[in-house]
Short mmCIF file of C-alpha atoms (C1' of nucleotides) in Angstrom, two decimals:
data_model
loop_
_atom_site.label_atom_id
_atom_site.label_comp_id
_atom_site.label_asym_id
_atom_site.label_seq_id
_atom_site.Cartn_x
_atom_site.Cartn_y
_atom_site.Cartn_z
CA MET A 1 98.28 -124.91 -111.69
CA TYR A 2 101.47 -125.09 -110.28
CA ILE A 3 104.31 -124.77 -113.00
CA THR A 4 107.75 -125.15 -111.83
CA THR A 5 111.22 -125.44 -113.22
CA THR A 6 114.37 -127.07 -112.25
CA ILE A 7 116.65 -125.40 -110.35
CA PRO A 8 119.81 -125.44 -112.03
CA TYR A 9 123.06 -125.37 -109.45
CA VAL A 10 125.25 -122.43 -109.61
CA ASN A 11 128.41 -122.68 -111.06
CA ALA A 12 128.54 -120.24 -114.15
CA ARG A 13 125.90 -118.05 -115.75
CA PRO A 14 122.91 -118.96 -117.21
CA HIS A 15 122.81 -120.14 -120.79
CA LEU A 16 120.01 -120.14 -123.46
CA GLY A 17 119.02 -123.83 -122.30
CA HIS A 18 117.76 -122.16 -119.07
CA ALA A 19 116.03 -119.71 -120.49
CA LEU A 20 113.87 -122.33 -122.83
CA GLU A 21 112.52 -124.15 -119.82
CA LEU A 22 111.69 -120.69 -118.21
CA VAL A 23 110.79 -119.25 -121.27
CA GLN A 24 108.36 -122.68 -121.81
CA ALA A 25 106.98 -122.10 -118.26
CA ASP A 26 106.64 -118.50 -118.41
CA VAL A 27 103.63 -119.56 -121.38
CA LEU A 28 102.55 -122.47 -119.32
CA ALA A 29 101.42 -119.75 -116.72
CA ARG A 30 100.54 -117.33 -118.73
CA HIS A 31 98.29 -118.57 -120.65
CA HIS A 32 96.59 -120.26 -118.01
CA ARG A 33 96.76 -117.15 -116.01
CA ARG A 34 94.66 -115.87 -119.01
CA ARG A 35 91.84 -118.35 -118.83
CA GLY A 36 91.17 -117.54 -115.16
CA GLU A 37 93.14 -119.98 -113.42
CA PRO A 38 95.13 -119.94 -110.57
CA VAL A 39 98.20 -120.18 -111.47
CA ARG A 40 101.69 -120.46 -108.96
CA PHE A 41 104.89 -120.13 -111.15
CA GLN A 42 108.16 -121.84 -109.38
CA THR A 43 111.57 -121.47 -109.84
CA GLY A 44 115.14 -120.78 -108.59
CA THR A 45 118.57 -121.89 -107.56
CA ASP A 46 119.99 -124.98 -106.40
CA ASP A 47 122.94 -123.03 -103.66
CA ASN A 48 123.95 -126.30 -102.46
CA SER A 49 125.69 -128.29 -105.34
CA LEU A 50 129.41 -129.77 -104.35
CA LYS A 51 129.60 -128.14 -107.50
CA ASN A 52 129.56 -124.95 -106.81
CA VAL A 53 132.06 -125.40 -104.34
CA LEU A 54 134.83 -126.88 -106.60
CA ALA A 55 133.81 -124.10 -108.87
CA ALA A 56 134.38 -121.21 -106.10
CA GLU A 57 137.95 -122.67 -105.50
CA ALA A 58 138.73 -123.28 -108.91
CA ALA A 59 137.91 -119.37 -109.62
CA GLY A 60 139.65 -118.74 -106.37
CA VAL A 61 136.64 -117.26 -104.85
CA GLY A 62 134.84 -117.69 -101.78
CA VAL A 63 131.58 -120.33 -102.38
CA ARG A 64 129.41 -117.79 -100.86
CA GLU A 65 130.38 -114.52 -103.29
CA LEU A 66 130.60 -116.74 -106.03
CA VAL A 67 126.90 -118.01 -105.65
CA ASP A 68 125.35 -115.26 -105.14
CA ARG A 69 126.36 -113.82 -108.27
CA ASN A 70 125.50 -116.54 -110.52
CA ALA A 71 122.39 -116.73 -108.66
CA ALA A 72 122.16 -112.91 -109.69
CA ALA A 73 122.60 -113.35 -112.83
CA PHE A 74 119.41 -116.92 -112.81
CA GLU A 75 117.29 -114.36 -111.03
CA GLY A 76 118.19 -111.49 -113.57
CA LEU A 77 116.72 -113.66 -116.22
CA ARG A 78 113.43 -112.66 -114.45
CA GLY A 79 113.31 -108.88 -116.50
CA ALA A 80 115.71 -110.10 -119.99
CA LEU A 81 113.18 -112.49 -120.80
CA ASP A 82 110.18 -111.06 -119.12
CA LEU A 83 109.41 -113.65 -117.40
CA SER A 84 106.20 -113.92 -115.12
CA PHE A 85 107.61 -116.06 -111.67
CA ASP A 86 105.98 -115.54 -109.12
CA SER A 87 108.48 -116.91 -106.69
CA PHE A 88 112.48 -117.36 -107.13
CA ILE A 89 114.32 -119.68 -103.59
CA ARG A 90 117.58 -120.40 -103.88
CA THR A 91 118.75 -123.12 -101.03
CA SER A 92 120.98 -121.91 -99.57
CA THR A 93 119.07 -118.62 -98.17
CA HIS A 94 114.87 -119.60 -98.75
CA PRO A 95 113.77 -119.66 -94.90
CA GLY A 96 111.71 -122.44 -94.87
CA HIS A 97 114.09 -124.92 -96.91
CA ARG A 98 116.26 -126.43 -94.86
CA ALA A 99 113.95 -126.90 -92.52
CA GLY A 100 111.78 -128.80 -95.53
CA VAL A 101 114.80 -130.48 -96.12
CA GLU A 102 114.77 -132.22 -92.30
CA ARG A 103 111.28 -132.91 -92.31
CA ILE A 104 111.17 -134.83 -95.04
CA TRP A 105 113.79 -136.69 -94.80
CA ARG A 106 112.65 -137.77 -91.18
CA ALA A 107 109.06 -138.44 -93.14
CA THR A 108 111.26 -141.19 -94.40
CA ALA A 109 112.80 -142.49 -91.71
CA HIS A 110 111.53 -145.48 -91.86
CA ASP A 111 113.13 -145.99 -95.93
CA LEU A 112 116.87 -144.83 -94.56
CA TYR A 113 119.80 -146.78 -93.49
CA THR A 114 123.25 -147.05 -93.53
CA ARG A 115 125.72 -148.73 -95.90
CA HIS A 116 129.26 -149.24 -95.86
CA TYR A 117 130.80 -147.48 -99.21
CA GLU A 118 134.29 -148.20 -101.39
CA GLY A 119 134.18 -146.78 -105.09
CA LEU A 120 135.29 -144.40 -107.41
CA TYR A 121 133.69 -141.00 -106.25
CA CYS A 122 132.86 -138.79 -109.30
CA VAL A 123 132.54 -134.76 -107.69
CA GLY A 124 131.98 -134.13 -110.96
CA CYS A 125 129.16 -136.10 -111.86
CA GLU A 126 128.30 -136.29 -107.51
CA GLN A 127 128.29 -139.82 -108.22
CA PHE A 128 129.93 -143.62 -107.85
CA TYR A 129 131.25 -145.35 -110.25
CA PRO A 130 133.21 -149.48 -110.28
CA GLU A 131 135.65 -148.49 -111.96
CA GLY A 132 136.90 -144.68 -114.16
CA PRO A 133 136.95 -142.85 -115.91
CA CYS A 134 133.98 -140.72 -115.14
CA PRO A 135 131.63 -141.43 -118.16
CA ASP A 136 130.26 -137.64 -118.33
CA GLY A 137 134.52 -136.84 -118.64
CA HIS A 138 135.01 -134.38 -116.01
CA GLU A 139 138.38 -133.00 -115.16
CA ALA A 140 138.75 -133.87 -111.61
CA PRO A 141 140.26 -137.46 -111.61
CA LEU A 142 137.87 -140.37 -109.48
CA GLN A 143 138.75 -140.05 -106.00
CA GLN A 144 139.06 -143.36 -103.98
CA VAL A 145 136.28 -143.40 -101.07
CA SER A 146 135.17 -145.02 -98.21
CA GLU A 147 132.26 -144.39 -95.95
CA THR A 148 129.32 -145.16 -94.91
CA ASN A 149 126.19 -143.47 -96.66
CA TRP A 150 122.87 -143.53 -95.95
CA PHE A 151 120.81 -144.83 -98.81
CA PHE A 152 117.05 -144.94 -99.48
CA ARG A 153 115.24 -147.87 -100.53
CA LEU A 154 113.80 -147.59 -103.50
CA SER A 155 113.84 -150.20 -104.66
CA ARG A 156 110.54 -151.11 -102.50
CA TYR A 157 108.41 -148.17 -104.82
CA GLN A 158 109.07 -150.17 -108.16
CA ASP A 159 105.44 -151.56 -108.55
CA GLU A 160 104.36 -148.49 -107.38
CA LEU A 161 106.13 -146.17 -109.57
CA LEU A 162 104.80 -148.41 -112.73
CA ASP A 163 101.71 -147.93 -111.39
CA LEU A 164 101.50 -144.28 -111.40
CA ILE A 165 103.28 -143.45 -114.69
CA ARG A 166 100.93 -146.39 -116.38
CA SER A 167 97.57 -145.03 -114.93
CA GLY A 168 98.44 -141.53 -116.07
CA ARG A 169 98.40 -140.62 -113.11
CA LEU A 170 102.00 -138.97 -113.04
CA ARG A 171 101.91 -138.33 -116.46
CA VAL A 172 105.03 -138.00 -118.34
CA GLU A 173 105.76 -136.31 -121.85
CA PRO A 174 106.12 -136.53 -124.21
CA ALA A 175 105.33 -140.03 -124.64
CA ALA A 176 109.56 -141.59 -125.47
CA ARG A 177 110.59 -140.23 -122.41
CA ARG A 178 107.66 -141.55 -120.76
CA ASN A 179 108.39 -145.01 -122.09
CA GLU A 180 111.56 -144.49 -121.09
CA VAL A 181 111.06 -143.97 -117.52
CA LEU A 182 108.86 -147.31 -117.18
CA ALA A 183 111.63 -149.26 -118.70
CA PHE A 184 114.35 -148.29 -116.37
CA VAL A 185 111.74 -148.97 -113.66
CA ALA A 186 110.13 -152.09 -114.68
CA ALA A 187 114.36 -152.92 -115.34
CA GLY A 188 114.66 -153.10 -111.76
CA LEU A 189 115.74 -149.98 -109.49
CA ASP A 190 118.18 -150.34 -106.77
CA ASP A 191 118.42 -148.28 -103.53
CA ILE A 192 120.09 -145.24 -103.78
CA SER A 193 122.58 -143.43 -101.69
CA VAL A 194 121.00 -140.26 -100.24
CA SER A 195 124.01 -138.72 -97.94
CA ARG A 196 127.69 -137.11 -98.58
CA SER A 197 130.55 -137.22 -96.30
CA ALA A 198 130.43 -133.69 -95.34
CA ALA A 199 134.32 -133.46 -95.18
CA ARG A 200 134.42 -134.07 -98.80
CA ALA A 201 131.16 -131.73 -99.16
CA ARG A 202 133.67 -129.24 -97.16
CA GLY A 203 130.63 -128.58 -95.11
CA TRP A 204 128.39 -127.04 -98.12
CA GLY A 205 125.25 -128.34 -97.94
CA ILE A 206 122.19 -129.17 -95.10
CA PRO A 207 123.87 -131.88 -91.93
CA VAL A 208 121.68 -134.91 -92.48
CA PRO A 209 119.35 -134.59 -89.22
CA GLY A 210 121.00 -136.42 -85.61
CA ASP A 211 124.34 -137.29 -88.38
CA PRO A 212 126.19 -134.06 -88.93
CA ALA A 213 128.85 -136.12 -90.56
CA GLN A 214 126.46 -136.31 -93.92
CA VAL A 215 125.56 -133.63 -95.97
CA VAL A 216 121.64 -134.50 -97.67
CA TYR A 217 122.87 -135.52 -101.22
CA VAL A 218 121.56 -133.04 -103.23
CA TRP A 219 119.70 -134.08 -105.56
CA TRP A 220 117.36 -135.08 -102.70
CA ASP A 221 117.78 -131.48 -101.30
CA ALA A 222 117.38 -129.55 -104.55
CA LEU A 223 113.97 -131.39 -105.50
CA ALA A 224 112.46 -130.89 -101.96
CA ASN A 225 112.30 -126.93 -103.51
CA TYR A 226 109.06 -127.49 -105.58
CA VAL A 227 107.46 -128.33 -101.82
CA THR A 228 109.85 -126.06 -99.10
CA ALA A 229 109.47 -122.68 -101.45
CA LEU A 230 105.88 -123.17 -100.66
CA ASP A 231 105.19 -121.63 -97.36
CA ASP A 232 102.23 -123.57 -95.29
CA ALA A 233 99.79 -121.70 -96.61
CA GLY A 234 100.80 -122.35 -100.31
CA TYR A 235 101.77 -125.63 -99.57
CA GLU A 236 98.67 -126.73 -98.65
CA ARG A 237 97.14 -124.71 -101.86
CA TRP A 238 99.34 -125.77 -104.45
CA TRP A 239 100.98 -128.95 -103.39
CA VAL A 240 97.94 -130.62 -101.44
CA ARG A 241 94.76 -129.30 -103.34
CA GLU A 242 96.06 -127.70 -106.74
CA PRO A 243 95.31 -130.42 -109.20
CA ARG A 244 97.65 -129.54 -111.55
CA LYS A 245 101.51 -129.73 -110.42
CA VAL A 246 103.73 -129.45 -113.40
CA HIS A 247 107.22 -130.24 -113.54
CA LEU A 248 109.37 -128.61 -116.43
CA VAL A 249 112.25 -130.48 -116.42
CA GLY A 250 115.64 -131.39 -119.75
CA LYS A 251 115.53 -134.91 -120.16
CA GLY A 252 119.25 -135.61 -118.50
CA VAL A 253 117.17 -135.31 -115.26
CA ILE A 254 114.41 -137.35 -115.89
CA ARG A 255 114.93 -140.24 -113.50
CA PHE A 256 115.35 -137.46 -110.43
CA HIS A 257 111.56 -136.04 -111.48
CA ALA A 258 109.85 -139.18 -112.39
CA VAL A 259 111.36 -141.81 -110.54
CA TYR A 260 113.28 -140.47 -107.23
CA TRP A 261 110.35 -137.57 -106.24
CA PRO A 262 107.79 -139.27 -106.15
CA ALA A 263 109.64 -142.21 -104.41
CA MET A 264 110.22 -139.63 -101.90
CA LEU A 265 107.21 -138.46 -101.55
CA LEU A 266 105.10 -141.46 -101.28
CA SER A 267 107.66 -142.99 -98.31
CA ALA A 268 106.39 -139.69 -96.97
CA GLY A 269 103.52 -139.70 -97.76
CA LEU A 270 103.00 -136.76 -99.31
CA PRO A 271 101.07 -135.28 -102.39
CA LEU A 272 102.86 -136.46 -105.70
CA PRO A 273 103.02 -134.07 -108.65
CA THR A 274 100.83 -134.42 -111.21
CA ALA A 275 103.17 -133.78 -114.92
CA ILE A 276 106.51 -134.49 -116.02
CA PHE A 277 106.52 -132.15 -119.23
CA VAL A 278 110.45 -132.96 -120.45
CA HIS A 279 112.18 -131.11 -123.00
CA ASP A 280 114.85 -131.75 -124.87
CA TYR A 281 118.59 -129.75 -125.24
CA LEU A 282 119.89 -126.94 -127.08
CA THR A 283 123.22 -126.92 -129.18
CA ALA A 284 124.47 -123.96 -130.00
CA GLY A 285 126.13 -123.78 -133.47
CA GLY A 286 125.78 -126.74 -133.70
CA ARG A 287 128.38 -127.69 -130.66
CA LYS A 288 126.61 -128.58 -127.14
CA ILE A 289 126.03 -126.44 -124.72
CA SER A 290 127.90 -126.23 -121.35
CA LYS A 291 128.35 -124.13 -118.51
CA SER A 292 132.02 -124.24 -118.07
CA SER A 293 132.87 -124.30 -122.66
CA GLY A 294 132.67 -120.45 -122.01
CA ASN A 295 129.29 -117.68 -122.42
CA ALA A 296 128.31 -119.44 -125.94
CA ALA A 297 124.68 -118.43 -125.61
CA ASP A 298 124.14 -116.13 -123.00
CA PRO A 299 120.88 -115.43 -122.71
CA ALA A 300 121.03 -111.87 -120.77
CA ALA A 301 123.88 -110.88 -123.95
CA LEU A 302 121.25 -112.23 -126.67
CA VAL A 303 118.16 -110.13 -125.42
CA HIS A 304 120.74 -107.18 -124.98
CA ALA A 305 121.67 -107.62 -129.33
CA TYR A 306 118.52 -108.60 -130.34
CA GLY A 307 115.92 -107.59 -128.10
CA VAL A 308 113.60 -109.29 -126.08
CA ASP A 309 110.93 -110.11 -128.29
CA ALA A 310 113.17 -111.95 -130.82
CA VAL A 311 114.96 -114.08 -128.62
CA ARG A 312 111.65 -115.61 -126.96
CA TRP A 313 109.98 -116.25 -130.18
CA TRP A 314 113.41 -117.94 -131.60
CA LEU A 315 113.05 -120.45 -128.41
CA LEU A 316 109.11 -121.23 -128.64
CA ARG A 317 108.84 -121.21 -132.44
CA GLU A 318 111.98 -123.27 -133.42
CA VAL A 319 112.63 -125.48 -130.55
CA PRO A 320 111.16 -128.91 -131.35
CA ARG A 321 108.91 -130.86 -129.09
CA VAL A 322 111.12 -133.86 -129.03
CA GLY A 323 114.71 -133.26 -130.56
CA ASP A 324 117.75 -131.38 -129.43
CA ALA A 325 117.64 -127.32 -131.83
CA ASP A 326 120.41 -126.16 -133.48
CA PHE A 327 120.64 -122.27 -131.67
CA THR A 328 122.92 -120.11 -134.36
CA ASP A 329 122.60 -115.50 -133.94
CA ALA A 330 121.64 -116.10 -138.02
CA ARG A 331 118.80 -118.67 -136.87
CA LEU A 332 117.25 -115.98 -134.85
CA VAL A 333 117.66 -112.91 -137.05
CA ALA A 334 115.93 -114.78 -140.15
CA ARG A 335 112.93 -116.17 -138.12
CA ALA A 336 113.01 -112.72 -135.81
CA ASP A 337 113.14 -110.48 -139.77
CA GLU A 338 110.33 -112.87 -141.22
CA ASP A 339 108.03 -113.33 -138.61
CA LEU A 340 108.60 -110.40 -136.49
CA ALA A 341 109.04 -107.40 -138.90
CA ASN A 342 107.36 -109.06 -141.88
CA GLY A 343 104.94 -111.05 -141.08
CA LEU A 344 103.47 -109.59 -137.05
CA GLY A 345 104.72 -105.45 -137.19
CA ASN A 346 104.72 -105.07 -141.34
CA LEU A 347 100.70 -106.24 -140.84
CA VAL A 348 100.29 -103.69 -137.92
CA SER A 349 102.20 -101.32 -139.56
CA ARG A 350 100.49 -101.37 -142.80
CA VAL A 351 96.50 -101.42 -141.42
CA ALA A 352 97.56 -98.57 -139.03
CA VAL A 353 98.48 -96.62 -142.10
CA MET A 354 95.36 -97.29 -143.85
CA VAL A 355 93.25 -96.04 -141.16
CA CYS A 356 95.03 -93.21 -140.28
CA ARG A 357 95.52 -92.39 -144.26
CA PHE A 358 91.45 -93.65 -145.20
CA LEU A 359 89.56 -93.02 -142.62
CA ASP A 360 91.52 -90.43 -140.78
CA GLY A 361 92.54 -92.38 -138.19
CA HIS A 362 88.95 -93.37 -136.90
CA VAL A 363 88.53 -96.73 -136.18
CA PRO A 364 85.79 -98.49 -138.01
CA PRO A 365 83.02 -101.45 -135.96
CA ALA A 366 84.58 -104.70 -135.72
CA GLY A 367 84.01 -106.58 -138.62
CA GLU A 368 83.60 -110.93 -138.79
CA PRO A 369 87.11 -112.33 -136.97
CA LEU A 370 89.15 -113.53 -139.52
CA ALA A 371 90.57 -116.85 -137.82
CA GLU A 372 89.59 -119.23 -134.80
CA VAL A 373 92.83 -120.47 -132.54
CA SER A 374 92.46 -119.88 -129.23
CA ARG A 375 91.54 -123.76 -129.05
CA GLU A 376 94.31 -124.88 -131.44
CA VAL A 377 96.67 -122.48 -129.28
CA HIS A 378 95.35 -124.47 -126.23
CA GLU A 379 95.41 -127.98 -127.30
CA ALA A 380 98.98 -128.12 -128.16
CA LEU A 381 99.36 -125.96 -124.94
CA GLU A 382 98.06 -129.13 -123.11
CA ASP A 383 100.62 -130.88 -125.51
CA VAL A 384 103.08 -129.30 -124.78
CA ASP A 385 103.94 -128.26 -128.13
CA PHE A 386 105.25 -124.81 -128.01
CA ARG A 387 106.23 -124.50 -131.60
CA ARG A 388 102.61 -125.90 -132.71
CA ALA A 389 101.35 -123.47 -130.52
CA ALA A 390 103.16 -120.83 -131.18
CA ARG A 391 102.53 -121.64 -135.25
CA ALA A 392 98.36 -121.64 -134.75
CA VAL A 393 98.66 -117.68 -133.60
CA TRP A 394 100.18 -116.81 -136.74
CA GLN A 395 98.21 -118.21 -138.66
CA LEU A 396 96.28 -114.86 -137.79
CA VAL A 397 98.87 -113.10 -139.00
CA GLU A 398 98.59 -114.76 -142.45
CA GLY A 399 94.84 -114.68 -142.06
CA ALA A 400 94.74 -110.98 -142.20
CA ASN A 401 97.86 -110.46 -144.68
CA ALA A 402 96.09 -112.29 -147.08
CA TYR A 403 92.08 -110.84 -146.44
CA VAL A 404 94.31 -107.49 -146.64
CA GLU A 405 95.44 -108.80 -150.34
CA ARG A 406 92.16 -109.63 -151.48
CA THR A 407 89.67 -107.54 -150.13
CA ARG A 408 92.50 -104.19 -151.07
CA PRO A 409 91.72 -100.82 -148.69
CA TRP A 410 93.03 -99.00 -150.85
CA GLN A 411 90.96 -99.47 -154.53
CA GLN A 412 87.20 -99.17 -152.18
CA ASP A 413 84.90 -96.70 -151.65
CA THR A 414 84.95 -95.71 -148.18
CA ALA A 415 82.27 -98.15 -146.49
CA GLY A 416 84.41 -101.46 -148.19
CA ARG A 417 87.37 -99.37 -146.73
CA GLU A 418 85.50 -99.56 -143.54
CA LYS A 419 84.60 -102.58 -143.25
CA SER A 420 87.74 -104.51 -144.61
CA LEU A 421 89.85 -102.55 -142.18
CA GLY A 422 87.29 -102.92 -139.47
CA THR A 423 88.62 -106.67 -139.39
CA LEU A 424 92.27 -106.09 -140.02
CA VAL A 425 92.48 -103.85 -136.81
CA GLY A 426 90.00 -106.85 -135.21
CA ALA A 427 91.99 -109.22 -135.96
CA CYS A 428 95.09 -106.93 -134.58
CA ARG A 429 93.73 -107.14 -131.38
CA GLU A 430 92.98 -110.82 -131.15
CA LEU A 431 96.55 -111.21 -132.31
CA ALA A 432 97.48 -109.60 -129.09
CA VAL A 433 95.45 -111.07 -126.50
CA GLN A 434 96.78 -114.50 -128.38
CA LEU A 435 100.02 -113.40 -128.73
CA GLU A 436 100.15 -112.43 -124.90
CA PRO A 437 101.93 -115.58 -123.50
CA PHE A 438 104.10 -115.88 -126.49
CA LEU A 439 105.97 -112.52 -126.30
CA PRO A 440 104.50 -110.51 -123.88
CA GLY A 441 106.42 -107.20 -124.54
CA ALA A 442 104.93 -107.14 -127.80
CA ALA A 443 101.60 -108.13 -127.67
CA ALA A 444 101.27 -105.21 -125.45
CA ARG A 445 103.38 -102.71 -127.97
CA VAL A 446 100.50 -104.73 -130.34
CA ALA A 447 97.46 -103.71 -128.39
CA ALA A 448 99.25 -99.87 -128.03
CA ALA A 449 99.57 -99.49 -132.18
CA VAL A 450 95.92 -100.62 -132.36
CA GLY A 451 94.17 -99.70 -129.27
CA GLY A 452 91.48 -96.83 -128.68
CA ASP A 453 89.04 -95.42 -131.10
CA ARG A 454 91.60 -92.79 -133.19
CA LEU A 455 94.96 -94.93 -134.77
CA SER A 456 97.84 -93.15 -134.95
CA ARG A 457 100.47 -93.54 -137.56
CA PRO A 458 103.14 -96.02 -135.56
CA GLU A 459 106.78 -96.46 -135.60
CA PRO A 460 107.59 -99.67 -136.40
CA LEU A 461 106.76 -102.35 -134.47
CA PHE A 462 109.93 -104.58 -135.44
CA PRO A 463 112.49 -103.13 -136.35
CA ARG A 464 114.64 -105.29 -139.34
CA LEU A 465 117.36 -107.42 -137.57
CA SER A 466 119.36 -107.50 -140.69
CA ARG A 467 120.70 -104.80 -142.42
CA PRO A 468 118.32 -105.08 -145.79
"C1'" G B 1 126.03 -154.31 -123.55
"C1'" G B 2 121.11 -152.64 -122.78
"C1'" G B 3 116.99 -149.39 -123.74
"C1'" G B 4 115.18 -144.65 -126.69
"C1'" C B 5 115.24 -140.68 -130.08
"C1'" G B 6 116.16 -138.93 -134.70
"C1'" G B 7 117.79 -139.77 -140.14
"C1'" U B 8 112.30 -136.96 -144.99
"C1'" A B 9 112.82 -131.45 -151.20
"C1'" G B 10 119.57 -126.98 -150.58
"C1'" C B 11 118.29 -125.61 -145.05
"C1'" U B 12 115.04 -126.92 -140.89
"C1'" C B 13 110.87 -129.48 -140.20
"C1'" A B 14 105.12 -131.70 -140.44
"C1'" G B 15 103.62 -136.67 -142.39
"C1'" C B 16 98.88 -140.70 -135.35
"C1'" C B 17 96.53 -146.75 -135.69
"C1'" G B 18 99.31 -149.17 -143.18
"C1'" G B 19 96.46 -147.65 -148.82
"C1'" U B 20 95.45 -138.47 -152.84
"C1'" C B 21 101.87 -139.34 -147.00
"C1'" A B 22 104.93 -137.44 -150.83
"C1'" G B 23 104.29 -132.84 -147.96
"C1'" A B 24 104.98 -127.18 -144.90
"C1'" G B 25 107.78 -123.13 -144.01
"C1'" C B 26 112.55 -120.84 -146.00
"C1'" A B 27 115.58 -120.08 -149.42
"C1'" U B 28 114.90 -120.30 -155.69
"C1'" C B 29 112.51 -118.98 -160.29
"C1'" G B 30 108.19 -116.56 -162.26
"C1'" G B 31 103.64 -113.20 -161.80
"C1'" A B 32 100.32 -109.49 -159.10
"C1'" C B 33 100.07 -106.11 -155.83
"C1'" U B 34 101.69 -100.25 -153.77
"C1'" C B 35 98.31 -100.05 -148.15
"C1'" A B 36 102.89 -100.90 -145.34
"C1'" U B 37 109.40 -102.07 -142.18
"C1'" A B 38 112.67 -103.09 -150.05
"C1'" A B 39 107.74 -105.32 -146.50
"C1'" U B 40 102.82 -108.74 -148.87
"C1'" C B 41 100.23 -111.90 -152.16
"C1'" C B 42 99.75 -115.86 -155.95
"C1'" G B 43 101.77 -119.47 -158.41
"C1'" U B 44 106.39 -123.58 -160.43
"C1'" G B 45 111.32 -126.03 -160.11
"C1'" G B 46 112.97 -130.31 -156.64
"C1'" G B 47 113.07 -135.78 -152.46
"C1'" U B 48 115.14 -143.61 -154.76
"C1'" C B 49 111.01 -140.84 -147.32
"C1'" G B 50 119.49 -143.84 -143.84
"C1'" U B 51 120.67 -148.91 -146.70
"C1'" G B 52 119.90 -154.50 -147.48
"C1'" G B 53 116.07 -157.39 -146.59
"C1'" G B 54 110.69 -159.19 -145.45
"C1'" U B 55 105.13 -159.50 -144.68
"C1'" U B 56 101.04 -157.59 -147.22
"C1'" C B 57 96.61 -157.06 -152.81
"C1'" A B 58 99.41 -152.14 -150.84
"C1'" A B 59 104.76 -149.16 -146.21
"C1'" G B 60 108.56 -143.59 -145.15
"C1'" U B 61 104.27 -145.70 -142.48
"C1'" C B 62 104.86 -153.01 -140.14
"C1'" C B 63 109.10 -157.21 -138.63
"C1'" C B 64 114.57 -158.20 -139.19
"C1'" A B 65 119.45 -156.64 -140.10
"C1'" C B 66 123.35 -152.60 -140.38
"C1'" C B 67 125.41 -147.71 -140.71
"C1'" C B 68 125.02 -142.13 -139.10
"C1'" G B 69 124.43 -138.84 -134.77
"C1'" C B 70 122.52 -138.29 -130.20
"C1'" C B 71 120.35 -139.48 -125.24
"C1'" C B 72 119.41 -142.47 -120.90
"C1'" U B 73 121.20 -147.13 -118.22
"C1'" A B 74 125.04 -150.13 -117.25
"C1'" C B 75 130.35 -152.21 -117.84
"C1'" C B 76 129.78 -158.95 -113.34
"C1'" A B 77 124.74 -164.17 -116.83
#
RNA sequence: GGGGCGGUAGCUCAGCCGGUCAGAGCAUCGGACUCAUAAUCCGUGGGUCGUGGGUUCAAGUCCCACCCGCCCUACCA
């Protein structure tokens, strides 16, 4: 499976919303790797956005400097969040990116034409509007622009796109999002502008082949990363031969991924992605998270404060498949204490201690499995429902804790203790296996605590985050 | 303006094609237990399922209108 995240533009540092998408992609990648499937997990940054130029000007630093600094912060999420991406592309520095964008441009030449355009342009949106003000409320005033741009014949692909999505050859999940896209396409597609004046872009971006006065529209540039990130062999393997190509995207950019991108590929005669998984947004304390609104919900800071397991667990266990989710520190702490400390951590602790206390640390033979959850986890992930998958894993924790109460090893003779503790150690080991895609660090610690023939009393795996 | 999503116990939410669908978790309260990170297990209370109509033998579950929140899209029929 080829799994991608969107590549955020790096006008600021990453926020929790980026972390959500990365962690979701990471779970899919780890899950499918665990199943023995070939996986390539791709992410990166969009360095070529005009917004980066503006952010640099506002901050009084060079574009290169700002872009490098912020891109490094995004790439640094790998360590902070235990991400397992195979490659990280930066559109301004990746060796093959520019050439790849140019190649796709040329391959679609039969659908490109120039048109004079006059209108109001919002640099914040990188879009034209018939009237002001900018609907997104960007600070910068709309600019009166009169120029000639390149246009792409998107209108030509309307029927093909409808057929693609309706037939499921291009899967869009959740269904509500698929319907949204279908409604948009069915309403009629206009050709889109796919270049910008190089002068207004301050020379930042990729020049249009054969027209250096124009730079390639940043979305065209950015979308291409899904194939330009791959070298020739990689392209063949992951974009031509791979049967499952999945884009994870936020709800705000569905149109680009489910309409523009497939149309570009159709025009260029290239293979298409097979699925687009759309997540909704996070709010923080009831307020919209935006990169410009300060450093609220900084994932690296949250990891520093609460640990990677708590942060990943909140993102996976608490965020619904449909609908925005509100993040607060209190919710993260409550969820971590309830599930990780009181549930999983305490379970491992009581099991290990009983083995030490009653069986002198010797691990008895494994008993019957307590619950079978791998299938439910898999089905939930196929359905792109991370919360349901995480909940399924937790059935093991609850089942094991209930089993302890039911069998009461402390009241049994040695044979009884061996039987129930054998079952419990087995359950903890299974838990470590099932947990790996979600909380790789925690899974490893659980595995270490209950691995081997002899156990010792473990330190608390997950100390409570709140004061008792 | 058009389209979409959400509005279900104090909180976070499940409820697919209409008929045990009025639920789960947390919180509250009561009980049990003592292996464990003052953790765990069992049970209880609590809701006119946004509002008002309609269809139906039967509607959170379908239709219409409206209110609130959010998203996408467009401001020319």
